[in-house]
mmCIF file of C-alpha atoms in Angstrom:
data_model
loop_
_atom_site.group_PDB
_atom_site.id
_atom_site.type_symbol
_atom_site.label_atom_id
_atom_site.label_comp_id
_atom_site.label_asym_id
_atom_site.label_seq_id
_atom_site.Cartn_x
_atom_site.Cartn_y
_atom_site.Cartn_z
ATOM 1 C CA VAL Y 1 -0.155 0.233 0.642
ATOM 2 C CA GLU Y 2 1.466 3.183 -1.124
ATOM 3 C CA VAL Y 3 0.238 6.470 0.407
ATOM 4 C CA PRO Y 4 0.922 10.369 -1.289
ATOM 5 C CA GLY Y 5 2.924 12.268 0.791
ATOM 6 C CA SER Y 6 0.735 15.866 1.929
ATOM 7 C CA ALA Y 7 2.139 18.770 3.794
ATOM 8 C CA GLU Y 8 1.149 17.454 7.320
ATOM 9 C CA LEU Y 9 3.267 15.231 6.391
ATOM 10 C CA ALA Y 10 6.542 17.010 5.377
ATOM 11 C CA LYS Y 11 5.418 15.791 1.391
ATOM 12 C CA GLU Y 12 6.947 12.274 2.733
ATOM 13 C CA SER Y 13 5.126 9.491 0.835
ATOM 14 C CA MET Y 14 5.651 5.585 2.502
ATOM 15 C CA LEU Y 15 5.103 1.872 1.571
ATOM 16 C CA LEU Y 16 3.357 -0.599 4.040
ATOM 17 C CA ALA Y 17 3.421 -4.277 2.929
ATOM 18 C CA PRO Y 18 2.343 -6.635 4.594
ATOM 19 C CA LEU Y 19 4.294 -9.048 6.824
ATOM 20 C CA ARG Y 20 2.961 -12.595 6.245
ATOM 21 C CA SER Y 21 3.834 -16.579 7.502
ATOM 22 C CA GLU Y 22 1.066 -19.043 6.597
ATOM 23 C CA SER Y 23 -0.586 -16.963 5.314
ATOM 24 C CA ARG Y 24 -1.096 -14.654 8.880
ATOM 25 C CA VAL Y 25 -0.254 -11.393 9.217
ATOM 26 C CA ILE Y 26 2.244 -11.229 12.120
ATOM 27 C CA GLY Y 27 3.831 -6.970 11.309
ATOM 28 C CA VAL Y 28 4.004 -4.499 9.002
ATOM 29 C CA VAL Y 29 7.099 -3.152 7.017
ATOM 30 C CA VAL Y 30 7.591 0.076 6.232
ATOM 31 C CA LEU Y 31 8.853 2.410 3.409
ATOM 32 C CA SER Y 32 9.294 6.583 3.700
ATOM 33 C CA ARG Y 33 10.873 8.910 0.815
ATOM 34 C CA ILE Y 34 10.805 12.274 1.297
ATOM 35 C CA GLY Y 35 8.517 14.167 -1.031
ATOM 36 C CA LEU Y 36 6.277 13.486 -3.636
ATOM 37 C CA ASP Y 37 7.688 10.975 -5.560
ATOM 38 C CA ARG Y 38 5.433 8.000 -6.193
ATOM 39 C CA PHE Y 39 7.734 3.657 -6.001
ATOM 40 C CA SER Y 40 7.850 2.250 -8.183
ATOM 41 C CA ASP Y 41 6.565 -1.359 -9.891
ATOM 42 C CA ASP Y 42 10.043 -2.686 -9.684
ATOM 43 C CA GLU Y 43 10.593 -1.482 -5.464
ATOM 44 C CA LEU Y 44 6.504 -3.115 -4.356
ATOM 45 C CA ARG Y 45 7.683 -6.231 -6.137
ATOM 46 C CA LEU Y 46 11.055 -5.916 -4.097
ATOM 47 C CA LEU Y 47 9.595 -4.754 -0.951
ATOM 48 C CA GLY Y 48 6.326 -7.333 -1.711
ATOM 49 C CA VAL Y 49 10.020 -9.951 -1.790
ATOM 50 C CA LEU Y 50 12.297 -8.678 1.037
ATOM 51 C CA ALA Y 51 9.054 -9.179 3.568
ATOM 52 C CA ASP Y 52 7.821 -12.438 3.126
ATOM 53 C CA GLN Y 53 11.937 -13.446 3.913
ATOM 54 C CA ALA Y 54 11.783 -11.284 6.989
ATOM 55 C CA ALA Y 55 8.336 -12.389 7.511
ATOM 56 C CA VAL Y 56 9.476 -15.997 7.584
ATOM 57 C CA ALA Y 57 13.176 -15.417 9.135
ATOM 58 C CA MET Y 58 10.748 -13.507 12.267
ATOM 59 C CA GLU Y 59 8.681 -16.573 13.063
ATOM 60 C CA ASN Y 60 11.904 -18.570 12.727
ATOM 61 C CA ALA Y 61 13.350 -16.604 14.927
ATOM 62 C CA ARG Y 62 10.658 -16.732 18.000
ATOM 63 C CA LEU Y 63 9.960 -20.193 16.771
ATOM 64 C CA LEU Y 64 13.778 -20.959 17.446
ATOM 65 C CA ALA Y 65 13.209 -18.375 20.669
ATOM 66 C CA GLN Y 66 10.091 -20.964 21.784
ATOM 67 C CA ARG Y 67 12.166 -23.820 21.241
ATOM 68 C CA ASP Y 68 14.608 -23.296 22.909
ATOM 69 C CA ARG Y 69 12.916 -22.218 26.184
ATOM 70 C CA HIS Y 70 10.674 -25.516 26.029
ATOM 71 C CA VAL Y 71 14.221 -26.372 26.734
ATOM 72 C CA ARG Y 72 15.416 -24.304 29.344
ATOM 73 C CA GLU Y 73 11.709 -25.430 30.891
ATOM 74 C CA LEU Y 74 11.846 -29.548 30.183
ATOM 75 C CA ALA Y 75 15.731 -29.440 31.454
ATOM 76 C CA ALA Y 76 14.117 -27.818 34.433
ATOM 77 C CA LEU Y 77 11.182 -29.827 34.857
ATOM 78 C CA LEU Y 78 13.987 -32.790 34.455
ATOM 79 C CA ASP Y 79 16.310 -31.875 36.870
ATOM 80 C CA ILE Y 80 12.903 -31.449 40.145
ATOM 81 C CA SER Y 81 11.757 -34.987 39.281
ATOM 82 C CA ARG Y 82 15.906 -36.091 39.229
ATOM 83 C CA ALA Y 83 15.597 -33.766 42.674
ATOM 84 C CA GLY Y 84 13.350 -35.102 44.338
ATOM 85 C CA GLY Y 85 13.608 -39.480 43.424
ATOM 86 C CA GLY Y 86 17.495 -38.756 45.100
ATOM 87 C CA ALA Y 87 16.294 -37.967 48.840
ATOM 88 C CA SER Y 88 14.360 -39.108 51.490
ATOM 89 C CA ASP Y 89 14.255 -37.233 54.539
ATOM 90 C CA GLU Y 90 11.193 -34.011 53.839
ATOM 91 C CA ARG Y 91 13.500 -31.398 55.388
ATOM 92 C CA ASP Y 92 16.591 -31.551 53.291
ATOM 93 C CA LEU Y 93 14.433 -32.087 50.619
ATOM 94 C CA ALA Y 94 12.548 -29.103 50.712
ATOM 95 C CA ARG Y 95 15.750 -27.360 50.844
ATOM 96 C CA VAL Y 96 17.051 -28.886 47.069
ATOM 97 C CA LEU Y 97 13.898 -28.283 45.493
ATOM 98 C CA ALA Y 98 13.566 -24.474 47.045
ATOM 99 C CA GLY Y 99 17.010 -24.035 45.424
ATOM 100 C CA LYS Y 100 15.666 -25.946 42.018
ATOM 101 C CA LEU Y 101 12.240 -24.227 41.493
ATOM 102 C CA ARG Y 102 13.740 -20.797 42.695
ATOM 103 C CA ALA Y 103 16.240 -20.723 39.753
ATOM 104 C CA ALA Y 104 14.509 -22.118 36.901
ATOM 105 C CA ALA Y 105 11.580 -18.648 38.182
ATOM 106 C CA HIS Y 106 14.272 -16.402 38.426
ATOM 107 C CA MET Y 107 13.486 -15.187 41.391
ATOM 108 C CA ASP Y 108 15.945 -14.083 44.681
ATOM 109 C CA ALA Y 109 14.616 -16.360 47.261
ATOM 110 C CA CYS Y 110 12.109 -19.401 47.884
ATOM 111 C CA LEU Y 111 10.164 -20.669 50.802
ATOM 112 C CA MET Y 112 8.095 -24.046 51.645
ATOM 113 C CA SER Y 113 6.460 -24.864 54.416
ATOM 114 C CA ARG Y 114 3.471 -27.800 54.591
ATOM 115 C CA TRP Y 115 0.194 -27.236 55.918
ATOM 116 C CA ASP Y 116 -0.793 -29.181 58.581
ATOM 117 C CA GLU Y 117 -5.145 -28.983 57.869
ATOM 118 C CA GLU Y 118 -5.711 -30.208 61.461
ATOM 119 C CA SER Y 119 -4.095 -27.525 62.864
ATOM 120 C CA GLY Y 120 -4.612 -25.040 60.090
ATOM 121 C CA ARG Y 121 -1.009 -23.704 60.373
ATOM 122 C CA LEU Y 122 1.782 -23.921 58.288
ATOM 123 C CA LEU Y 123 5.458 -25.533 59.395
ATOM 124 C CA PRO Y 124 8.763 -24.298 57.397
ATOM 125 C CA LEU Y 125 9.807 -26.282 55.385
ATOM 126 C CA GLY Y 126 13.247 -25.588 53.330
ATOM 127 C CA ALA Y 127 14.265 -22.700 51.741
ATOM 128 C CA ASP Y 128 16.671 -21.063 49.318
ATOM 129 C CA GLY Y 129 18.185 -17.830 48.964
ATOM 130 C CA ARG Y 130 16.885 -17.066 52.614
ATOM 131 C CA PRO Y 131 16.965 -18.853 56.189
ATOM 132 C CA LEU Y 132 14.379 -20.620 56.702
ATOM 133 C CA MET Y 133 11.524 -18.540 58.271
ATOM 134 C CA GLY Y 134 10.129 -19.743 61.755
ATOM 135 C CA PRO Y 135 7.744 -19.766 63.509
ATOM 136 C CA GLU Y 136 4.712 -21.764 62.758
ATOM 137 C CA ARG Y 137 1.712 -19.144 61.026
ATOM 138 C CA ASP Y 138 -1.540 -19.151 61.586
ATOM 139 C CA LEU Y 139 -3.889 -18.873 58.749
ATOM 140 C CA ALA Y 140 -7.095 -16.924 61.377
ATOM 141 C CA ALA Y 141 -4.719 -14.063 60.402
ATOM 142 C CA HIS Y 142 -3.219 -14.807 56.693
ATOM 143 C CA ARG Y 143 -6.642 -14.258 54.680
ATOM 144 C CA THR Y 144 -4.607 -14.219 51.626
ATOM 145 C CA LEU Y 145 -2.967 -17.611 51.932
ATOM 146 C CA ARG Y 146 -6.649 -19.177 52.834
ATOM 147 C CA HIS Y 147 -7.459 -18.220 49.719
ATOM 148 C CA VAL Y 148 -4.805 -19.600 47.793
ATOM 149 C CA LEU Y 149 -4.372 -22.597 49.784
ATOM 150 C CA LEU Y 150 -8.431 -23.361 49.694
ATOM 151 C CA ASN Y 151 -8.931 -22.669 46.301
ATOM 152 C CA ASP Y 152 -5.420 -24.290 44.993
ATOM 153 C CA GLU Y 153 -4.625 -20.751 43.493
ATOM 154 C CA PRO Y 154 -1.425 -18.675 43.068
ATOM 155 C CA VAL Y 155 -1.460 -14.817 44.133
ATOM 156 C CA TRP Y 156 0.763 -12.401 43.335
ATOM 157 C CA LEU Y 157 1.585 -9.875 46.295
ATOM 158 C CA ASP Y 158 2.628 -6.494 45.288
ATOM 159 C CA PRO Y 159 2.354 -3.710 47.392
ATOM 160 C CA GLY Y 160 3.831 -1.032 45.038
ATOM 161 C CA VAL Y 161 0.522 -2.237 43.059
ATOM 162 C CA ASP Y 162 -2.209 -4.297 46.230
ATOM 163 C CA ASP Y 163 -3.254 -3.155 49.516
ATOM 164 C CA LEU Y 164 -1.769 -6.300 51.243
ATOM 165 C CA GLU Y 165 -3.087 -7.263 54.605
ATOM 166 C CA PRO Y 166 -0.770 -5.750 57.695
ATOM 167 C CA ALA Y 167 0.701 -9.684 58.207
ATOM 168 C CA GLU Y 168 1.067 -10.245 55.055
ATOM 169 C CA LEU Y 169 2.966 -6.560 54.143
ATOM 170 C CA SER Y 170 5.492 -7.618 57.880
ATOM 171 C CA ARG Y 171 6.194 -10.796 55.980
ATOM 172 C CA LEU Y 172 7.136 -9.114 52.495
ATOM 173 C CA HIS Y 173 10.070 -6.932 54.926
ATOM 174 C CA GLN Y 174 10.831 -10.056 56.954
ATOM 175 C CA LEU Y 175 11.375 -11.096 53.440
ATOM 176 C CA GLY Y 176 13.605 -8.608 52.172
ATOM 177 C CA GLY Y 177 11.720 -8.620 48.870
ATOM 178 C CA ALA Y 178 9.730 -6.186 46.831
ATOM 179 C CA ALA Y 179 6.874 -8.290 45.784
ATOM 180 C CA THR Y 180 6.003 -12.432 46.028
ATOM 181 C CA LEU Y 181 4.765 -14.651 44.360
ATOM 182 C CA LEU Y 182 2.565 -17.677 46.460
ATOM 183 C CA LEU Y 183 2.240 -20.859 44.917
ATOM 184 C CA PRO Y 184 0.486 -24.193 46.303
ATOM 185 C CA LEU Y 185 1.766 -27.227 46.626
ATOM 186 C CA SER Y 186 -1.067 -29.399 45.013
ATOM 187 C CA THR Y 187 -0.883 -33.104 44.389
ATOM 188 C CA GLY Y 188 -3.779 -35.885 43.825
ATOM 189 C CA GLY Y 189 -6.641 -32.431 43.990
ATOM 190 C CA ARG Y 190 -4.964 -31.971 47.369
ATOM 191 C CA VAL Y 191 -3.059 -29.338 48.605
ATOM 192 C CA THR Y 192 -0.345 -29.900 51.020
ATOM 193 C CA GLY Y 193 1.604 -26.818 51.108
ATOM 194 C CA LEU Y 194 2.660 -23.669 50.229
ATOM 195 C CA VAL Y 195 5.911 -21.953 48.001
ATOM 196 C CA GLU Y 196 6.231 -18.219 48.432
ATOM 197 C CA LEU Y 197 8.723 -16.683 45.625
ATOM 198 C CA ILE Y 198 11.154 -13.437 46.222
ATOM 199 C CA ALA Y 199 11.814 -10.966 44.039
ATOM 200 C CA GLU Y 200 14.284 -8.534 45.487
ATOM 201 C CA SER Y 201 13.598 -5.567 42.298
ATOM 202 C CA GLU Y 202 10.639 -3.836 41.355
ATOM 203 C CA GLY Y 203 8.601 -4.661 38.446
ATOM 204 C CA ARG Y 204 8.858 -8.921 37.902
ATOM 205 C CA SER Y 205 5.982 -10.186 36.286
ATOM 206 C CA PHE Y 206 5.073 -12.804 34.995
ATOM 207 C CA HIS Y 207 3.350 -13.825 31.890
ATOM 208 C CA GLU Y 208 0.794 -16.448 31.801
ATOM 209 C CA GLY Y 209 2.593 -19.378 30.502
ATOM 210 C CA GLU Y 210 5.364 -18.603 32.991
ATOM 211 C CA MET Y 211 2.423 -18.932 35.276
ATOM 212 C CA GLU Y 212 1.806 -21.937 33.927
ATOM 213 C CA LEU Y 213 5.060 -23.439 34.335
ATOM 214 C CA LEU Y 214 5.781 -22.891 37.447
ATOM 215 C CA ARG Y 215 2.488 -24.038 38.661
ATOM 216 C CA THR Y 216 3.246 -27.697 36.493
ATOM 217 C CA MET Y 217 6.583 -27.163 38.467
ATOM 218 C CA ALA Y 218 4.927 -26.893 42.084
ATOM 219 C CA SER Y 219 3.037 -29.708 41.936
ATOM 220 C CA GLN Y 220 6.825 -32.097 40.690
ATOM 221 C CA VAL Y 221 7.349 -30.680 44.309
ATOM 222 C CA ALA Y 222 4.727 -31.409 45.738
ATOM 223 C CA ALA Y 223 4.572 -35.411 44.506
ATOM 224 C CA SER Y 224 8.358 -35.739 45.560
ATOM 225 C CA LEU Y 225 7.691 -33.786 48.326
ATOM 226 C CA GLU Y 226 4.298 -36.409 49.513
ATOM 227 C CA ASN Y 227 6.254 -39.273 48.466
ATOM 228 C CA ALA Y 228 9.293 -37.885 51.491
ATOM 229 C CA ARG Y 229 5.897 -37.584 54.080
ATOM 230 C CA LEU Y 230 4.926 -40.789 53.182
ATOM 231 C CA MET Y 231 8.223 -42.759 53.421
ATOM 232 C CA ARG Y 232 8.741 -41.312 56.810
ATOM 233 C CA GLN Y 233 5.726 -42.874 58.271
ATOM 234 C CA LEU Y 234 6.617 -45.757 56.671
ATOM 235 C CA ARG Y 235 10.127 -46.180 58.317
ATOM 236 C CA ASP Y 236 8.612 -44.530 61.508
ATOM 237 C CA ALA Y 237 6.274 -47.033 61.210
ATOM 238 C CA ALA Y 238 8.710 -50.001 60.908
ATOM 239 C CA GLU Y 239 11.297 -48.461 63.931
ATOM 240 C CA THR Y 240 8.956 -47.641 66.228
ATOM 241 C CA ASP Y 241 6.683 -49.981 68.322
ATOM 242 C CA LEU Y 242 2.840 -49.557 68.642
ATOM 243 C CA VAL Y 243 1.859 -49.940 71.451
ATOM 244 C CA THR Y 244 4.598 -48.306 73.430
ATOM 245 C CA GLY Y 245 6.193 -45.514 71.038
ATOM 246 C CA VAL Y 246 9.172 -46.238 71.313
ATOM 247 C CA TYR Y 247 11.497 -48.238 68.828
ATOM 248 C CA SER Y 248 10.411 -51.548 67.895
ATOM 249 C CA HIS Y 249 12.902 -55.138 67.848
ATOM 250 C CA ARG Y 250 13.744 -54.434 64.363
ATOM 251 C CA HIS Y 251 15.053 -50.961 64.823
ATOM 252 C CA LEU Y 252 16.927 -52.368 67.906
ATOM 253 C CA GLN Y 253 18.892 -54.620 65.547
ATOM 254 C CA ASP Y 254 19.728 -53.080 63.147
ATOM 255 C CA ARG Y 255 20.449 -50.545 65.638
ATOM 256 C CA ILE Y 256 22.666 -52.282 68.491
ATOM 257 C CA ARG Y 257 24.875 -54.345 64.911
ATOM 258 C CA GLN Y 258 25.315 -50.467 64.113
ATOM 259 C CA GLU Y 259 27.009 -49.807 67.078
ATOM 260 C CA THR Y 260 28.490 -52.700 67.828
ATOM 261 C CA ALA Y 261 30.862 -52.240 64.738
ATOM 262 C CA ARG Y 262 31.207 -48.565 65.721
ATOM 263 C CA ALA Y 263 32.663 -49.775 69.409
ATOM 264 C CA THR Y 264 34.682 -52.154 68.177
ATOM 265 C CA ARG Y 265 36.101 -49.464 65.656
ATOM 266 C CA ALA Y 266 36.567 -47.104 67.883
ATOM 267 C CA HIS Y 267 37.858 -49.185 70.669
ATOM 268 C CA SER Y 268 34.764 -47.296 73.206
ATOM 269 C CA PRO Y 269 32.336 -49.101 75.864
ATOM 270 C CA LEU Y 270 28.714 -50.275 74.531
ATOM 271 C CA SER Y 271 26.112 -51.363 76.947
ATOM 272 C CA VAL Y 272 22.889 -52.955 76.861
ATOM 273 C CA LEU Y 273 20.108 -52.951 79.552
ATOM 274 C CA MET Y 274 17.804 -56.152 79.465
ATOM 275 C CA VAL Y 275 14.502 -55.278 81.919
ATOM 276 C CA ASP Y 276 11.633 -57.579 82.054
ATOM 277 C CA LEU Y 277 7.813 -56.560 83.975
ATOM 278 C CA ASP Y 278 7.530 -58.977 87.026
ATOM 279 C CA ASP Y 279 4.257 -60.282 87.329
ATOM 280 C CA PHE Y 280 3.196 -58.279 83.549
ATOM 281 C CA LYS Y 281 0.725 -61.715 83.126
ATOM 282 C CA ARG Y 282 -1.711 -61.150 86.494
ATOM 283 C CA ILE Y 283 -2.574 -57.571 84.482
ATOM 284 C CA ASN Y 284 -3.653 -59.022 81.200
ATOM 285 C CA ASP Y 285 -5.339 -61.435 83.150
ATOM 286 C CA GLU Y 286 -7.612 -59.870 86.109
ATOM 287 C CA HIS Y 287 -7.672 -56.878 83.593
ATOM 288 C CA GLY Y 288 -7.531 -56.681 80.316
ATOM 289 C CA HIS Y 289 -4.761 -56.253 77.063
ATOM 290 C CA GLN Y 290 -5.663 -52.300 77.128
ATOM 291 C CA ALA Y 291 -5.214 -52.077 80.941
ATOM 292 C CA GLY Y 292 -2.438 -53.801 80.481
ATOM 293 C CA ASP Y 293 -1.327 -52.520 76.539
ATOM 294 C CA ARG Y 294 -1.726 -48.169 79.153
ATOM 295 C CA VAL Y 295 0.702 -49.922 81.137
ATOM 296 C CA LEU Y 296 3.689 -51.477 78.589
ATOM 297 C CA ARG Y 297 3.063 -46.898 77.318
ATOM 298 C CA ALA Y 298 3.470 -46.300 80.614
ATOM 299 C CA VAL Y 299 6.405 -48.186 81.230
ATOM 300 C CA ALA Y 300 7.873 -47.224 77.509
ATOM 301 C CA GLY Y 301 6.871 -43.326 79.119
ATOM 302 C CA ALA Y 302 8.857 -43.241 82.066
ATOM 303 C CA LEU Y 303 12.265 -45.353 80.915
ATOM 304 C CA ARG Y 304 11.942 -42.407 78.639
ATOM 305 C CA ALA Y 305 12.252 -39.531 80.839
ATOM 306 C CA ALA Y 306 14.823 -41.597 83.392
ATOM 307 C CA VAL Y 307 18.118 -42.299 80.699
ATOM 308 C CA ARG Y 308 20.018 -40.221 78.703
ATOM 309 C CA THR Y 309 19.035 -38.911 75.157
ATOM 310 C CA SER Y 310 22.336 -40.586 74.032
ATOM 311 C CA ASP Y 311 20.679 -44.348 74.842
ATOM 312 C CA VAL Y 312 18.207 -45.838 72.519
ATOM 313 C CA VAL Y 313 14.310 -47.979 74.222
ATOM 314 C CA ALA Y 314 13.272 -50.833 72.751
ATOM 315 C CA ARG Y 315 11.152 -52.819 73.215
ATOM 316 C CA TYR Y 316 12.507 -56.330 72.956
ATOM 317 C CA GLY Y 317 8.856 -58.418 73.070
ATOM 318 C CA GLY Y 318 6.573 -59.495 75.196
ATOM 319 C CA ASP Y 319 6.962 -56.540 78.008
ATOM 320 C CA GLU Y 320 10.885 -56.797 77.903
ATOM 321 C CA PHE Y 321 12.246 -52.868 77.029
ATOM 322 C CA VAL Y 322 16.537 -53.080 75.990
ATOM 323 C CA VAL Y 323 18.418 -50.123 76.337
ATOM 324 C CA LEU Y 324 20.651 -49.395 74.299
ATOM 325 C CA MET Y 325 23.563 -47.504 75.813
ATOM 326 C CA PRO Y 326 26.722 -46.034 73.225
ATOM 327 C CA ASP Y 327 29.638 -44.373 74.674
ATOM 328 C CA THR Y 328 28.518 -45.948 78.125
ATOM 329 C CA ASP Y 329 31.306 -48.174 80.941
ATOM 330 C CA ALA Y 330 29.799 -50.464 83.617
ATOM 331 C CA GLN Y 331 30.462 -47.386 85.924
ATOM 332 C CA GLU Y 332 27.865 -44.614 83.846
ATOM 333 C CA ALA Y 333 25.530 -48.384 82.823
ATOM 334 C CA GLU Y 334 24.922 -49.288 86.017
ATOM 335 C CA ARG Y 335 23.470 -45.531 87.273
ATOM 336 C CA VAL Y 336 21.477 -45.893 84.674
ATOM 337 C CA ALA Y 337 20.197 -49.084 85.195
ATOM 338 C CA LYS Y 338 19.365 -47.822 88.831
ATOM 339 C CA ARG Y 339 17.225 -45.002 87.960
ATOM 340 C CA ALA Y 340 15.180 -46.896 85.398
ATOM 341 C CA LYS Y 341 14.178 -49.231 88.017
ATOM 342 C CA GLU Y 342 13.152 -46.581 90.151
ATOM 343 C CA ALA Y 343 11.605 -44.867 87.610
ATOM 344 C CA VAL Y 344 9.413 -48.155 86.863
ATOM 345 C CA ALA Y 345 8.592 -49.058 90.205
ATOM 346 C CA HIS Y 346 6.682 -44.905 90.982
ATOM 347 C CA VAL Y 347 4.870 -44.995 88.087
ATOM 348 C CA ALA Y 348 1.394 -45.509 89.221
ATOM 349 C CA ASN Y 349 -1.090 -47.356 86.576
ATOM 350 C CA PRO Y 350 -4.773 -47.012 87.032
ATOM 351 C CA MET Y 351 -6.432 -49.934 86.152
ATOM 352 C CA PRO Y 352 -10.821 -50.199 84.712
ATOM 353 C CA ASP Y 353 -11.327 -51.146 88.366
ATOM 354 C CA GLY Y 354 -10.296 -48.351 90.278
ATOM 355 C CA SER Y 355 -7.195 -49.371 91.238
ATOM 356 C CA ASN Y 356 -3.743 -47.779 90.957
ATOM 357 C CA VAL Y 357 -1.204 -50.964 90.639
ATOM 358 C CA HIS Y 358 3.268 -50.492 90.432
ATOM 359 C CA VAL Y 359 5.136 -53.171 88.636
ATOM 360 C CA GLY Y 360 8.201 -53.956 89.566
ATOM 361 C CA CYS Y 361 10.575 -55.313 86.776
ATOM 362 C CA SER Y 362 13.970 -57.248 86.749
ATOM 363 C CA ALA Y 363 17.158 -56.280 84.802
ATOM 364 C CA GLY Y 364 20.377 -57.259 83.782
ATOM 365 C CA LEU Y 365 24.125 -55.430 82.048
ATOM 366 C CA ALA Y 366 25.552 -56.928 79.383
ATOM 367 C CA LEU Y 367 29.392 -54.681 78.829
ATOM 368 C CA HIS Y 368 31.390 -54.222 75.633
ATOM 369 C CA PRO Y 369 33.403 -56.980 74.472
ATOM 370 C CA ARG Y 370 33.409 -58.466 77.176
ATOM 371 C CA ASP Y 371 30.543 -60.209 77.817
ATOM 372 C CA GLY Y 372 29.927 -60.707 73.696
ATOM 373 C CA ARG Y 373 31.384 -58.429 70.498
ATOM 374 C CA SER Y 374 28.131 -59.117 68.469
ATOM 375 C CA GLY Y 375 24.690 -57.675 69.381
ATOM 376 C CA LYS Y 376 23.368 -60.899 69.801
ATOM 377 C CA ALA Y 377 25.825 -62.295 72.067
ATOM 378 C CA LEU Y 378 25.268 -59.250 73.844
ATOM 379 C CA LEU Y 379 21.479 -59.433 74.148
ATOM 380 C CA ARG Y 380 21.706 -62.903 75.288
ATOM 381 C CA ALA Y 381 23.465 -62.028 78.174
ATOM 382 C CA ALA Y 382 21.754 -59.062 78.756
ATOM 383 C CA ASP Y 383 19.246 -61.631 79.097
ATOM 384 C CA ALA Y 384 20.317 -63.929 80.775
ATOM 385 C CA ALA Y 385 22.006 -61.624 83.613
ATOM 386 C CA MET Y 386 17.978 -59.940 83.795
ATOM 387 C CA TYR Y 387 16.435 -63.720 84.638
ATOM 388 C CA LYS Y 388 19.268 -63.940 87.087
ATOM 389 C CA HIS Y 389 17.978 -60.717 88.985
ATOM 390 C CA LYS Y 390 14.574 -62.578 88.608
ATOM 391 C CA ARG Y 391 14.980 -65.349 90.193
ATOM 392 C CA SER Y 392 17.467 -64.025 92.369
ATOM 393 C CA ARG Y 393 14.157 -61.246 94.264
ATOM 394 C CA SER Y 394 11.350 -64.013 93.263
ATOM 395 C CA GLY Y 395 11.129 -64.550 97.031
ATOM 396 C CA SER Y 396 10.035 -60.580 97.420
ATOM 397 C CA GLN Y 397 6.564 -60.859 94.514
ATOM 398 C CA GLY Y 398 4.603 -60.965 96.863
ATOM 399 C CA ALA Y 399 5.856 -57.271 98.395
ATOM 400 C CA SER Y 400 3.565 -54.091 97.903
ATOM 401 C CA SER Y 401 3.691 -51.445 95.835
ATOM 402 C CA ARG Y 402 6.125 -49.357 98.194
ATOM 403 C CA GLU Y 403 8.539 -52.496 99.097
ATOM 404 C CA LEU Y 404 9.046 -52.431 95.912
ATOM 405 C CA ALA Y 405 9.716 -49.577 95.337
ATOM 406 C CA GLN Y 406 11.838 -49.133 98.163
ATOM 407 C CA MET Y 407 13.790 -52.288 96.899
ATOM 408 C CA PRO Y 408 17.720 -52.189 96.563
ATOM 409 C CA ALA Y 409 18.024 -51.804 92.266
ATOM 410 C CA SER Y 410 21.769 -52.984 92.450
ATOM 411 C CA VAL Y 411 21.306 -54.695 88.255
ATOM 412 C CA PRO Y 412 23.291 -58.529 87.692
ATOM 413 C CA VAL Y 413 26.329 -57.933 84.798
ATOM 414 C CA GLY Y 414 27.433 -60.412 82.686
ATOM 415 C CA THR Y 415 30.260 -62.136 83.882
ATOM 416 C CA GLY Y 416 31.694 -63.094 79.791
ATOM 417 C CA PRO Y 417 31.447 -64.231 76.685
ATOM 418 C CA SER Y 418 27.663 -66.238 76.712
ATOM 419 C CA GLY Y 419 28.397 -68.273 73.706
ATOM 420 C CA GLY Y 420 28.142 -67.001 69.921
ATOM 421 C CA GLY Y 421 29.749 -63.534 70.391
#
């Protein structure tokens, strides 16, 4: 199209040609000439050819840029997927994934939280670019957070554009950001947490394609974190005794193998205490197994409170417990054993008939390497010492609860390898 010159245009003539790509106009090319001379037919044809070539070149450049962007996006998704499959601890994984998501979004920081629906709180999980911000947050004071989590919908918070709630503005200032993108972590149709992507400078925005990509990445992150959480629950279920809440027999076997190997390698002391409740069967027979389970839980709690944080309390089976004491010599193990016996004897266990029952216990110690070098040998030696203790006090089984609590708390110790060490 040729536009004749005019006085208003300073006697300028223009030639306009559409840029077409596959029957679609993607732009326009304009030639201008000072004066009123018309463009020649050759110039018209030449401009048409150049316009077609320019349209092809521009479309190819656009497609190449789009392809490169898709490659980067796929690489980011693959990176997140690989990171999700390479870690099992939820917090460690959250920290790694926060870094991946921050880099993919070209933001300055990323924080992740898990949503505890029962308490209505956000629990800090992992962060990159900022320290992990605690403590837990109550959603009652955060209307926008509730909207994101309940509606599974991202929200861009920019104080330069929006009027933010005081809690949101305070949070943004605390994080040192100019704006933040709130992304729900959702998997399997359920929102499980929140991502906060922080921009330190103003003017950041997201086009529709970017937002869709970030939502896809957030869903992948949510699935990885949920898998890690479920794996941890399964591990805890395998390692924890369901009745008492202390470690299970399986965990004890794994741990005692590790500790005996470490004690042998480092020439460090290791003690094993076996505890068996006295006349526990009578409680089950007279008051029922539910009452018996309550007694076992109370005994387990008393043992955990009596020993040190470095000690491992496990249910060995039935009414037997084991306390594994790394880096503990005979003298210190005796003190721990005495506290454990006294703690068990002093627990008042309420029964369904309104009575309170005190349960005594027998105990035996085994020391590494004197009583055995393997976990199996140490457990056998502690068991033998415990039964020796039980036989020595069999005459006191009819004692009152007060007498049981005041009984001497010395604990027999194994006297050497009991075979198979």
